[in-house]
PDB file of C-alpha atoms in Angstrom:
ATOM      1  CA  MET A  56       0.000   0.000   0.000  1.00 53.00           C
ATOM      2  CA  LYS A  57       2.841   2.384   0.898  1.00 49.00           C
ATOM      3  CA  ARG A  58       4.440   1.677  -2.474  1.00 52.00           C
ATOM      4  CA  LEU A  59       1.182   2.585  -4.234  1.00 46.00           C
ATOM      5  CA  VAL A  60       0.910   5.825  -2.268  1.00 43.00           C
ATOM      6  CA  LEU A  61       4.540   6.663  -3.088  1.00 43.00           C
ATOM      7  CA  LEU A  62       3.977   5.891  -6.763  1.00 45.00           C
ATOM      8  CA  ALA A  63       0.841   8.045  -6.824  1.00 46.00           C
ATOM      9  CA  SER A  64       2.747  10.910  -5.204  1.00 47.00           C
ATOM     10  CA  MET A  65       5.502  10.653  -7.788  1.00 48.00           C
ATOM     11  CA  ILE A  66       2.947  10.733 -10.610  1.00 46.00           C
ATOM     12  CA  VAL A  67       1.313  13.831  -9.116  1.00 43.00           C
ATOM     13  CA  LEU A  68       4.689  15.554  -8.856  1.00 47.00           C
ATOM     14  CA  CYS A  69       5.546  14.695 -12.463  1.00 48.00           C
ATOM     15  CA  LEU A  70       2.187  15.987 -13.675  1.00 41.00           C
ATOM     16  CA  ALA A  71       2.669  19.163 -11.651  1.00 42.00           C
ATOM     17  CA  ASN A  72       6.071  19.698 -13.231  1.00 46.00           C
ATOM     18  CA  ILE A  73       4.643  19.112 -16.708  1.00 41.00           C
ATOM     19  CA  THR A  74       1.789  21.534 -16.037  1.00 39.00           C
ATOM     20  CA  THR A  75       4.229  24.155 -14.806  1.00 37.00           C
ATOM     21  CA  LYS A  76       6.292  23.850 -17.967  1.00 41.00           C
ATOM     22  CA  VAL A  77       3.285  23.945 -20.259  1.00 43.00           C
ATOM     23  CA  ASP A  78       1.789  26.941 -18.477  1.00 56.00           C
ATOM     24  CA  ALA A  79       5.033  28.929 -18.358  1.00 81.00           C
ATOM     25  CA  GLN A  80       4.591  32.404 -19.823  1.00 82.00           C
ATOM     26  CA  THR A  81       8.004  34.017 -19.992  1.00 86.00           C
ATOM     27  CA  ALA A  82       7.961  37.709 -20.812  1.00 85.00           C
ATOM     28  CA  GLY A  83      10.666  38.937 -23.130  1.00 86.00           C
ATOM     29  CA  THR A  84      11.416  40.566 -26.426  1.00 86.00           C
ATOM     30  CA  LEU A  85      11.936  39.224 -29.916  1.00 90.00           C
ATOM     31  CA  THR A  86      13.884  41.237 -32.475  1.00 88.00           C
ATOM     32  CA  PHE A  87      13.573  40.208 -36.113  1.00 91.00           C
ATOM     33  CA  SER A  88      14.955  41.722 -39.301  1.00 91.00           C
ATOM     34  CA  VAL A  89      14.765  40.781 -42.969  1.00 93.00           C
ATOM     35  CA  THR A  90      15.929  42.395 -46.192  1.00 92.00           C
ATOM     36  CA  THR A  91      13.627  42.057 -49.186  1.00 93.00           C
ATOM     37  CA  THR A  92      14.794  42.053 -52.797  1.00 90.00           C
ATOM     38  CA  GLU A  93      12.934  42.534 -56.058  1.00 86.00           C
ATOM     39  CA  PRO A  94      11.101  39.463 -57.380  1.00 81.00           C
ATOM     40  CA  ALA A  95      10.330  39.024 -61.064  1.00 69.00           C
ATOM     41  CA  GLY A  96       6.919  40.636 -60.766  1.00 73.00           C
ATOM     42  CA  ASN A  97       5.210  43.488 -62.567  1.00 72.00           C
ATOM     43  CA  TYR A  98       5.050  46.297 -59.983  1.00 76.00           C
ATOM     44  CA  SER A  99       8.591  47.622 -60.697  1.00 78.00           C
ATOM     45  CA  ASN A 100       9.849  47.569 -57.082  1.00 84.00           C
ATOM     46  CA  VAL A 101       6.421  48.385 -55.641  1.00 91.00           C
ATOM     47  CA  ASN A 102       5.299  45.642 -53.253  1.00 93.00           C
ATOM     48  CA  VAL A 103       2.890  44.696 -50.487  1.00 95.00           C
ATOM     49  CA  ILE A 104       4.178  42.832 -47.442  1.00 96.00           C
ATOM     50  CA  ALA A 105       3.086  41.460 -44.064  1.00 97.00           C
ATOM     51  CA  LEU A 106       5.038  40.011 -41.141  1.00 97.00           C
ATOM     52  CA  TRP A 107       3.217  38.285 -38.304  1.00 98.00           C
ATOM     53  CA  ILE A 108       3.642  35.897 -35.371  1.00 97.00           C
ATOM     54  CA  ALA A 109       1.850  32.538 -35.205  1.00 97.00           C
ATOM     55  CA  ASP A 110       2.309  29.246 -33.384  1.00 95.00           C
ATOM     56  CA  THR A 111       3.470  26.085 -35.132  1.00 94.00           C
ATOM     57  CA  ASN A 112      -0.128  25.167 -35.965  1.00 93.00           C
ATOM     58  CA  GLY A 113      -0.571  28.457 -37.786  1.00 93.00           C
ATOM     59  CA  ASN A 114      -2.742  29.985 -35.051  1.00 95.00           C
ATOM     60  CA  PHE A 115      -2.431  33.766 -35.272  1.00 97.00           C
ATOM     61  CA  VAL A 116      -0.785  35.689 -32.423  1.00 96.00           C
ATOM     62  CA  LYS A 117      -0.104  39.227 -33.682  1.00 96.00           C
ATOM     63  CA  THR A 118       0.673  41.196 -36.837  1.00 97.00           C
ATOM     64  CA  LYS A 119       3.894  43.188 -36.552  1.00 96.00           C
ATOM     65  CA  ILE A 120       4.218  44.872 -39.960  1.00 96.00           C
ATOM     66  CA  ARG A 121       1.782  45.314 -42.835  1.00 97.00           C
ATOM     67  CA  TYR A 122       2.336  47.577 -45.811  1.00 96.00           C
ATOM     68  CA  ALA A 123      -0.465  47.334 -48.363  1.00 95.00           C
ATOM     69  CA  SER A 124      -3.371  49.288 -49.808  1.00 88.00           C
ATOM     70  CA  SER A 125      -5.316  48.420 -52.972  1.00 85.00           C
ATOM     71  CA  ARG A 126      -3.419  45.140 -53.536  1.00 90.00           C
ATOM     72  CA  ILE A 127      -3.839  43.840 -50.003  1.00 95.00           C
ATOM     73  CA  GLN A 128      -5.776  40.803 -51.299  1.00 96.00           C
ATOM     74  CA  TYR A 129      -2.490  39.306 -52.533  1.00 95.00           C
ATOM     75  CA  LEU A 130      -1.380  38.892 -48.917  1.00 97.00           C
ATOM     76  CA  ASN A 131      -3.797  35.973 -48.791  1.00 96.00           C
ATOM     77  CA  LYS A 132      -1.915  33.857 -46.243  1.00 97.00           C
ATOM     78  CA  TRP A 133      -1.748  36.784 -43.819  1.00 97.00           C
ATOM     79  CA  ILE A 134      -5.447  37.546 -44.366  1.00 97.00           C
ATOM     80  CA  THR A 135      -6.434  33.931 -43.667  1.00 96.00           C
ATOM     81  CA  ALA A 136      -4.340  33.853 -40.505  1.00 96.00           C
ATOM     82  CA  SER A 137      -5.156  37.300 -39.093  1.00 96.00           C
ATOM     83  CA  SER A 138      -8.572  38.234 -40.490  1.00 96.00           C
ATOM     84  CA  TYR A 139      -6.964  41.657 -41.151  1.00 96.00           C
ATOM     85  CA  ASN A 140      -6.072  42.160 -37.467  1.00 95.00           C
ATOM     86  CA  VAL A 141      -3.362  44.836 -37.115  1.00 94.00           C
ATOM     87  CA  VAL A 142      -3.496  45.543 -33.354  1.00 91.00           C
ATOM     88  CA  ASP A 143      -0.098  47.017 -32.313  1.00 89.00           C
ATOM     89  CA  ALA A 144       1.246  46.585 -35.856  1.00 92.00           C
ATOM     90  CA  VAL A 145       3.222  49.060 -37.941  1.00 92.00           C
ATOM     91  CA  THR A 146       1.068  49.676 -41.004  1.00 93.00           C
ATOM     92  CA  GLY A 147       1.246  51.790 -44.118  1.00 93.00           C
ATOM     93  CA  ALA A 148       0.581  52.047 -47.809  1.00 93.00           C
ATOM     94  CA  THR A 149       2.107  49.853 -50.478  1.00 92.00           C
ATOM     95  CA  ARG A 150       5.929  50.025 -50.412  1.00 92.00           C
ATOM     96  CA  ASN A 151       7.711  51.861 -53.211  1.00 90.00           C
ATOM     97  CA  GLY A 152      10.916  49.849 -52.924  1.00 89.00           C
ATOM     98  CA  HIS A 153      12.867  47.226 -51.033  1.00 91.00           C
ATOM     99  CA  GLY A 154      15.185  47.235 -48.057  1.00 89.00           C
ATOM    100  CA  THR A 155      15.449  46.026 -44.469  1.00 90.00           C
ATOM    101  CA  LEU A 156      12.456  45.714 -42.159  1.00 91.00           C
ATOM    102  CA  THR A 157      12.889  45.268 -38.402  1.00 89.00           C
ATOM    103  CA  PHE A 158      10.386  44.774 -35.606  1.00 89.00           C
ATOM    104  CA  THR A 159      10.290  43.903 -31.915  1.00 87.00           C
ATOM    105  CA  TRP A 160       7.657  41.731 -30.256  1.00 91.00           C
ATOM    106  CA  ASN A 161       6.999  41.802 -26.521  1.00 86.00           C
ATOM    107  CA  SER A 162       5.659  38.204 -26.352  1.00 90.00           C
ATOM    108  CA  THR A 163       1.989  39.236 -26.126  1.00 90.00           C
ATOM    109  CA  ASN A 164      -1.052  38.527 -28.282  1.00 92.00           C
ATOM    110  CA  VAL A 165      -3.627  41.042 -29.520  1.00 90.00           C
ATOM    111  CA  SER A 166      -5.277  40.965 -26.086  1.00 87.00           C
ATOM    112  CA  ALA A 167      -1.995  42.125 -24.483  1.00 84.00           C
ATOM    113  CA  ALA A 168      -1.553  38.783 -22.687  1.00 86.00           C
ATOM    114  CA  VAL A 169       1.865  37.097 -22.627  1.00 87.00           C
ATOM    115  CA  VAL A 170       1.571  33.888 -24.648  1.00 92.00           C
ATOM    116  CA  ALA A 171       2.610  30.469 -23.374  1.00 92.00           C
ATOM    117  CA  ASP A 172       6.189  29.350 -23.869  1.00 92.00           C
ATOM    118  CA  GLY A 173       6.898  27.079 -26.802  1.00 93.00           C
ATOM    119  CA  TYR A 174       7.778  27.202 -30.476  1.00 95.00           C
ATOM    120  CA  TYR A 175       6.488  30.088 -32.606  1.00 96.00           C
ATOM    121  CA  ARG A 176       7.054  31.345 -36.133  1.00 96.00           C
ATOM    122  CA  VAL A 177       7.642  34.679 -37.802  1.00 97.00           C
ATOM    123  CA  TYR A 178       5.749  34.543 -41.098  1.00 98.00           C
ATOM    124  CA  ILE A 179       6.523  36.818 -44.050  1.00 98.00           C
ATOM    125  CA  GLN A 180       4.479  37.240 -47.227  1.00 97.00           C
ATOM    126  CA  MET A 181       5.255  39.673 -50.041  1.00 95.00           C
ATOM    127  CA  SER A 182       3.809  40.249 -53.511  1.00 93.00           C
ATOM    128  CA  ASP A 183       4.852  42.535 -56.362  1.00 90.00           C
ATOM    129  CA  LYS A 184       2.368  41.193 -58.909  1.00 89.00           C
ATOM    130  CA  ASN A 185      -1.364  40.654 -59.299  1.00 89.00           C
ATOM    131  CA  ALA A 186      -1.210  37.259 -57.611  1.00 92.00           C
ATOM    132  CA  ALA A 187      -0.736  35.716 -54.181  1.00 93.00           C
ATOM    133  CA  GLY A 188       2.675  36.578 -52.773  1.00 90.00           C
ATOM    134  CA  ASN A 189       5.501  34.228 -51.918  1.00 93.00           C
ATOM    135  CA  TRP A 190       5.898  33.482 -48.236  1.00 96.00           C
ATOM    136  CA  THR A 191       8.240  31.872 -45.746  1.00 96.00           C
ATOM    137  CA  TYR A 192       8.621  31.541 -41.989  1.00 97.00           C
ATOM    138  CA  VAL A 193      11.359  31.424 -39.340  1.00 96.00           C
ATOM    139  CA  GLN A 194      10.734  29.230 -36.307  1.00 95.00           C
ATOM    140  CA  PHE A 195      12.040  30.037 -32.834  1.00 95.00           C
ATOM    141  CA  LEU A 196      11.702  28.883 -29.251  1.00 93.00           C
ATOM    142  CA  LYS A 197      10.169  31.249 -26.704  1.00 93.00           C
ATOM    143  CA  ASP A 198      11.223  30.264 -23.192  1.00 90.00           C
ATOM    144  CA  GLY A 199      13.426  31.401 -20.322  1.00 86.00           C
ATOM    145  CA  THR A 200      16.654  31.201 -22.328  1.00 86.00           C
ATOM    146  CA  ALA A 201      18.049  33.589 -24.929  1.00 84.00           C
ATOM    147  CA  HIS A 202      18.047  32.204 -28.483  1.00 85.00           C
ATOM    148  CA  SER A 203      19.205  33.478 -31.854  1.00 86.00           C
ATOM    149  CA  VAL A 204      18.403  32.227 -35.356  1.00 88.00           C
ATOM    150  CA  THR A 205      20.059  33.249 -38.625  1.00 86.00           C
ATOM    151  CA  PRO A 206      18.277  31.249 -41.342  1.00 89.00           C
ATOM    152  CA  ALA A 207      19.441  30.875 -44.905  1.00 90.00           C
ATOM    153  CA  ASN A 208      18.020  33.224 -47.533  1.00 92.00           C
ATOM    154  CA  SER A 209      14.626  32.149 -48.834  1.00 92.00           C
ATOM    155  CA  GLY A 210      13.756  33.465 -52.284  1.00 90.00           C
ATOM    156  CA  ASN A 211      13.498  37.249 -52.015  1.00 92.00           C
ATOM    157  CA  PHE A 212      13.792  37.222 -48.215  1.00 95.00           C
ATOM    158  CA  THR A 213      17.465  37.675 -47.347  1.00 92.00           C
ATOM    159  CA  ASN A 214      19.795  38.568 -44.484  1.00 89.00           C
ATOM    160  CA  MET A 215      17.280  37.376 -41.880  1.00 92.00           C
ATOM    161  CA  ALA A 216      18.186  37.441 -38.182  1.00 91.00           C
ATOM    162  CA  LEU A 217      16.132  36.684 -35.087  1.00 92.00           C
ATOM    163  CA  TYR A 218      16.983  37.176 -31.424  1.00 89.00           C
ATOM    164  CA  TRP A 219      14.813  36.209 -28.437  1.00 90.00           C
ATOM    165  CA  THR A 220      15.764  37.357 -24.943  1.00 84.00           C
ATOM    166  CA  PRO A 221      13.640  36.702 -21.839  1.00 85.00           C
ATOM    167  CA  SER A 222      12.990  39.460 -19.335  1.00 73.00           C
ATOM    168  CA  SER A 223      10.333  40.132 -16.745  1.00 50.00           C
ATOM    169  CA  GLY A 224      10.322  43.898 -17.299  1.00 47.00           C
ATOM    170  CA  ILE A 225      10.111  44.435 -21.062  1.00 46.00           C
ATOM    171  CA  ASP A 226       7.455  46.426 -22.880  1.00 49.00           C
ATOM    172  CA  GLU A 227       7.548  47.802 -26.391  1.00 50.00           C
ATOM    173  CA  ALA A 228       6.720  51.355 -25.280  1.00 54.00           C
ATOM    174  CA  ALA A 229       9.876  51.463 -23.149  1.00 55.00           C
ATOM    175  CA  ILE A 230      11.906  49.969 -25.991  1.00 57.00           C
ATOM    176  CA  SER A 231      10.734  52.621 -28.453  1.00 56.00           C
ATOM    177  CA  LYS A 232      11.828  55.403 -26.085  1.00 65.00           C
ATOM    178  CA  LEU A 233      15.400  54.105 -26.187  1.00 69.00           C
ATOM    179  CA  LYS A 234      15.784  55.110 -29.860  1.00 79.00           C
ATOM    180  CA  PHE A 235      18.634  52.618 -30.023  1.00 87.00           C
ATOM    181  CA  ALA A 236      20.675  52.695 -33.264  1.00 89.00           C
ATOM    182  CA  CYS A 237      24.138  51.939 -34.602  1.00 92.00           C
ATOM    183  CA  THR A 238      25.700  53.764 -37.552  1.00 92.00           C
ATOM    184  CA  PRO A 239      27.192  52.908 -39.901  1.00 93.00           C
ATOM    185  CA  ASN A 240      25.888  49.375 -40.284  1.00 90.00           C
ATOM    186  CA  PRO A 241      27.664  47.336 -41.667  1.00 91.00           C
ATOM    187  CA  VAL A 242      30.621  48.249 -39.436  1.00 92.00           C
ATOM    188  CA  SER A 243      34.206  48.040 -40.617  1.00 90.00           C
ATOM    189  CA  ASP A 244      36.005  50.182 -38.024  1.00 91.00           C
ATOM    190  CA  VAL A 245      34.509  52.978 -35.889  1.00 93.00           C
ATOM    191  CA  ALA A 246      30.754  53.035 -35.282  1.00 93.00           C
ATOM    192  CA  THR A 247      28.471  55.291 -33.242  1.00 94.00           C
ATOM    193  CA  ILE A 248      25.742  53.957 -30.967  1.00 93.00           C
ATOM    194  CA  ASN A 249      22.927  56.418 -30.250  1.00 91.00           C
ATOM    195  CA  TYR A 250      20.277  55.920 -27.575  1.00 90.00           C
ATOM    196  CA  SER A 251      17.900  57.936 -25.403  1.00 88.00           C
ATOM    197  CA  LEU A 252      16.963  57.442 -21.762  1.00 87.00           C
ATOM    198  CA  GLU A 253      13.765  58.630 -20.094  1.00 84.00           C
ATOM    199  CA  THR A 254      15.231  58.541 -16.576  1.00 85.00           C
ATOM    200  CA  LEU A 255      18.479  57.866 -14.733  1.00 84.00           C
ATOM    201  CA  SER A 256      19.266  54.263 -15.663  1.00 85.00           C
ATOM    202  CA  ASP A 257      21.841  51.556 -15.063  1.00 86.00           C
ATOM    203  CA  VAL A 258      22.816  50.936 -18.685  1.00 89.00           C
ATOM    204  CA  THR A 259      24.640  47.925 -20.079  1.00 89.00           C
ATOM    205  CA  ILE A 260      25.465  47.697 -23.786  1.00 91.00           C
ATOM    206  CA  SER A 261      26.818  44.328 -24.899  1.00 89.00           C
ATOM    207  CA  LEU A 262      28.013  42.798 -28.146  1.00 90.00           C
ATOM    208  CA  LEU A 263      26.761  39.228 -28.655  1.00 85.00           C
ATOM    209  CA  ASP A 264      27.530  36.552 -31.204  1.00 82.00           C
ATOM    210  CA  LEU A 265      24.894  34.496 -33.027  1.00 76.00           C
ATOM    211  CA  ASN A 266      24.743  32.007 -30.154  1.00 69.00           C
ATOM    212  CA  GLY A 267      23.975  34.741 -27.642  1.00 74.00           C
ATOM    213  CA  ARG A 268      27.454  34.631 -26.120  1.00 78.00           C
ATOM    214  CA  ASN A 269      28.823  37.890 -24.733  1.00 83.00           C
ATOM    215  CA  ILE A 270      31.749  39.079 -26.878  1.00 87.00           C
ATOM    216  CA  ALA A 271      32.324  42.446 -25.222  1.00 88.00           C
ATOM    217  CA  VAL A 272      30.706  44.958 -22.854  1.00 89.00           C
ATOM    218  CA  LEU A 273      30.770  48.379 -24.504  1.00 90.00           C
ATOM    219  CA  ALA A 274      29.121  50.322 -21.666  1.00 89.00           C
ATOM    220  CA  ASP A 275      28.178  49.542 -18.073  1.00 88.00           C
ATOM    221  CA  GLY A 276      27.021  52.000 -15.416  1.00 87.00           C
ATOM    222  CA  ASN A 277      24.523  54.644 -14.352  1.00 89.00           C
ATOM    223  CA  GLN A 278      23.674  57.268 -16.954  1.00 90.00           C
ATOM    224  CA  PRO A 279      21.385  60.325 -16.736  1.00 91.00           C
ATOM    225  CA  ALA A 280      18.221  60.904 -18.753  1.00 88.00           C
ATOM    226  CA  GLY A 281      18.675  62.323 -22.226  1.00 90.00           C
ATOM    227  CA  ASP A 282      20.349  61.527 -25.528  1.00 91.00           C
ATOM    228  CA  HIS A 283      23.601  59.588 -25.476  1.00 92.00           C
ATOM    229  CA  GLN A 284      26.300  58.717 -27.980  1.00 92.00           C
ATOM    230  CA  LEU A 285      28.893  55.976 -27.671  1.00 92.00           C
ATOM    231  CA  GLN A 286      31.720  55.382 -30.123  1.00 92.00           C
ATOM    232  CA  TRP A 287      33.430  52.009 -30.401  1.00 89.00           C
ATOM    233  CA  ASP A 288      36.050  50.584 -32.718  1.00 90.00           C
ATOM    234  CA  ALA A 289      35.362  47.081 -34.010  1.00 90.00           C
ATOM    235  CA  ARG A 290      39.106  46.662 -34.577  1.00 88.00           C
ATOM    236  CA  SER A 291      39.710  46.948 -30.828  1.00 87.00           C
ATOM    237  CA  ILE A 292      38.083  43.544 -30.192  1.00 85.00           C
ATOM    238  CA  PRO A 293      40.675  40.929 -31.258  1.00 81.00           C
ATOM    239  CA  GLN A 294      38.252  37.976 -31.469  1.00 77.00           C
ATOM    240  CA  LEU A 295      35.798  39.888 -33.670  1.00 85.00           C
ATOM    241  CA  SER A 296      35.727  38.319 -37.138  1.00 88.00           C
ATOM    242  CA  LYS A 297      33.549  39.288 -40.087  1.00 87.00           C
ATOM    243  CA  GLY A 298      29.896  38.299 -39.769  1.00 86.00           C
ATOM    244  CA  ILE A 299      26.579  39.004 -38.049  1.00 86.00           C
ATOM    245  CA  TYR A 300      26.372  40.065 -34.402  1.00 88.00           C
ATOM    246  CA  PHE A 301      23.826  41.578 -32.011  1.00 87.00           C
ATOM    247  CA  LEU A 302      24.088  44.787 -29.993  1.00 88.00           C
ATOM    248  CA  ARG A 303      21.973  44.618 -26.847  1.00 86.00           C
ATOM    249  CA  ILE A 304      21.115  47.488 -24.514  1.00 87.00           C
ATOM    250  CA  ASN A 305      19.593  46.855 -21.090  1.00 84.00           C
ATOM    251  CA  THR A 306      18.388  49.732 -18.917  1.00 81.00           C
ATOM    252  CA  GLY A 307      16.745  47.685 -16.183  1.00 74.00           C
ATOM    253  CA  SER A 308      13.267  48.596 -17.423  1.00 72.00           C
ATOM    254  CA  ALA A 309      13.729  47.709 -21.092  1.00 74.00           C
ATOM    255  CA  THR A 310      15.946  45.693 -23.384  1.00 77.00           C
ATOM    256  CA  ALA A 311      16.488  46.267 -27.099  1.00 79.00           C
ATOM    257  CA  VAL A 312      18.556  44.307 -29.600  1.00 82.00           C
ATOM    258  CA  LYS A 313      19.940  45.423 -32.958  1.00 83.00           C
ATOM    259  CA  LYS A 314      21.524  43.237 -35.591  1.00 85.00           C
ATOM    260  CA  ILE A 315      24.836  44.521 -36.934  1.00 88.00           C
ATOM    261  CA  ILE A 316      27.169  43.269 -39.635  1.00 89.00           C
ATOM    262  CA  VAL A 317      30.938  43.452 -39.199  1.00 90.00           C
ATOM    263  CA  ARG A 318      32.925  43.410 -42.413  1.00 87.00           C
TER     264      ARG A 318
END
């Protein structure tokens, strides 16, 4: 009888652990960037595009970017997934050209609730012709550990990079106030990092590799509110080879990540 009770207790503990893992809802921020190039369509560089978050079953979480007007119907995969929902999304008219698009996601759905941990996908669909646009997705794991993904180019979606970092105090409003940028990018020697602080903050700026490993700390300490500028020389870091890296700023109340290219 004691063995049965012990076995039952062990089963309950295992189920409790499984439930805890399934129900985990880690807050954090995802940074994603992609460069689009011209397909062989008929709009002459003009294109419509949508980027959105969904789970691995295709269930819609949130639109992040949508540029389209009269030709929006050619974003058919996005329409099916989202039913045109653009809560918290960056939206605009049809694009007149190509380039790099970047967004951050604060791990919430359209109801502002942090979604459960697990695998999710960033979907992209773009069309430059009077037909359904090509699409692709990048899958990532949302949990309590930092992850980065740099997938191979897919058709006209190139130079993609994704970085997920968990944090209990992140919100997109705080991130936007940082105005965090690095110029020039790509970096070959000296670059300037610009950022803004709303209040006195304990700021850490780190350079990370694609595996999330810390390569160098570029700034660390209390800084007053206002606009700030930091210059750093890529040549001063001996182990820094050519490739893709991430710059991460943490102010205690917000974290932002920018992809940079060292060449």
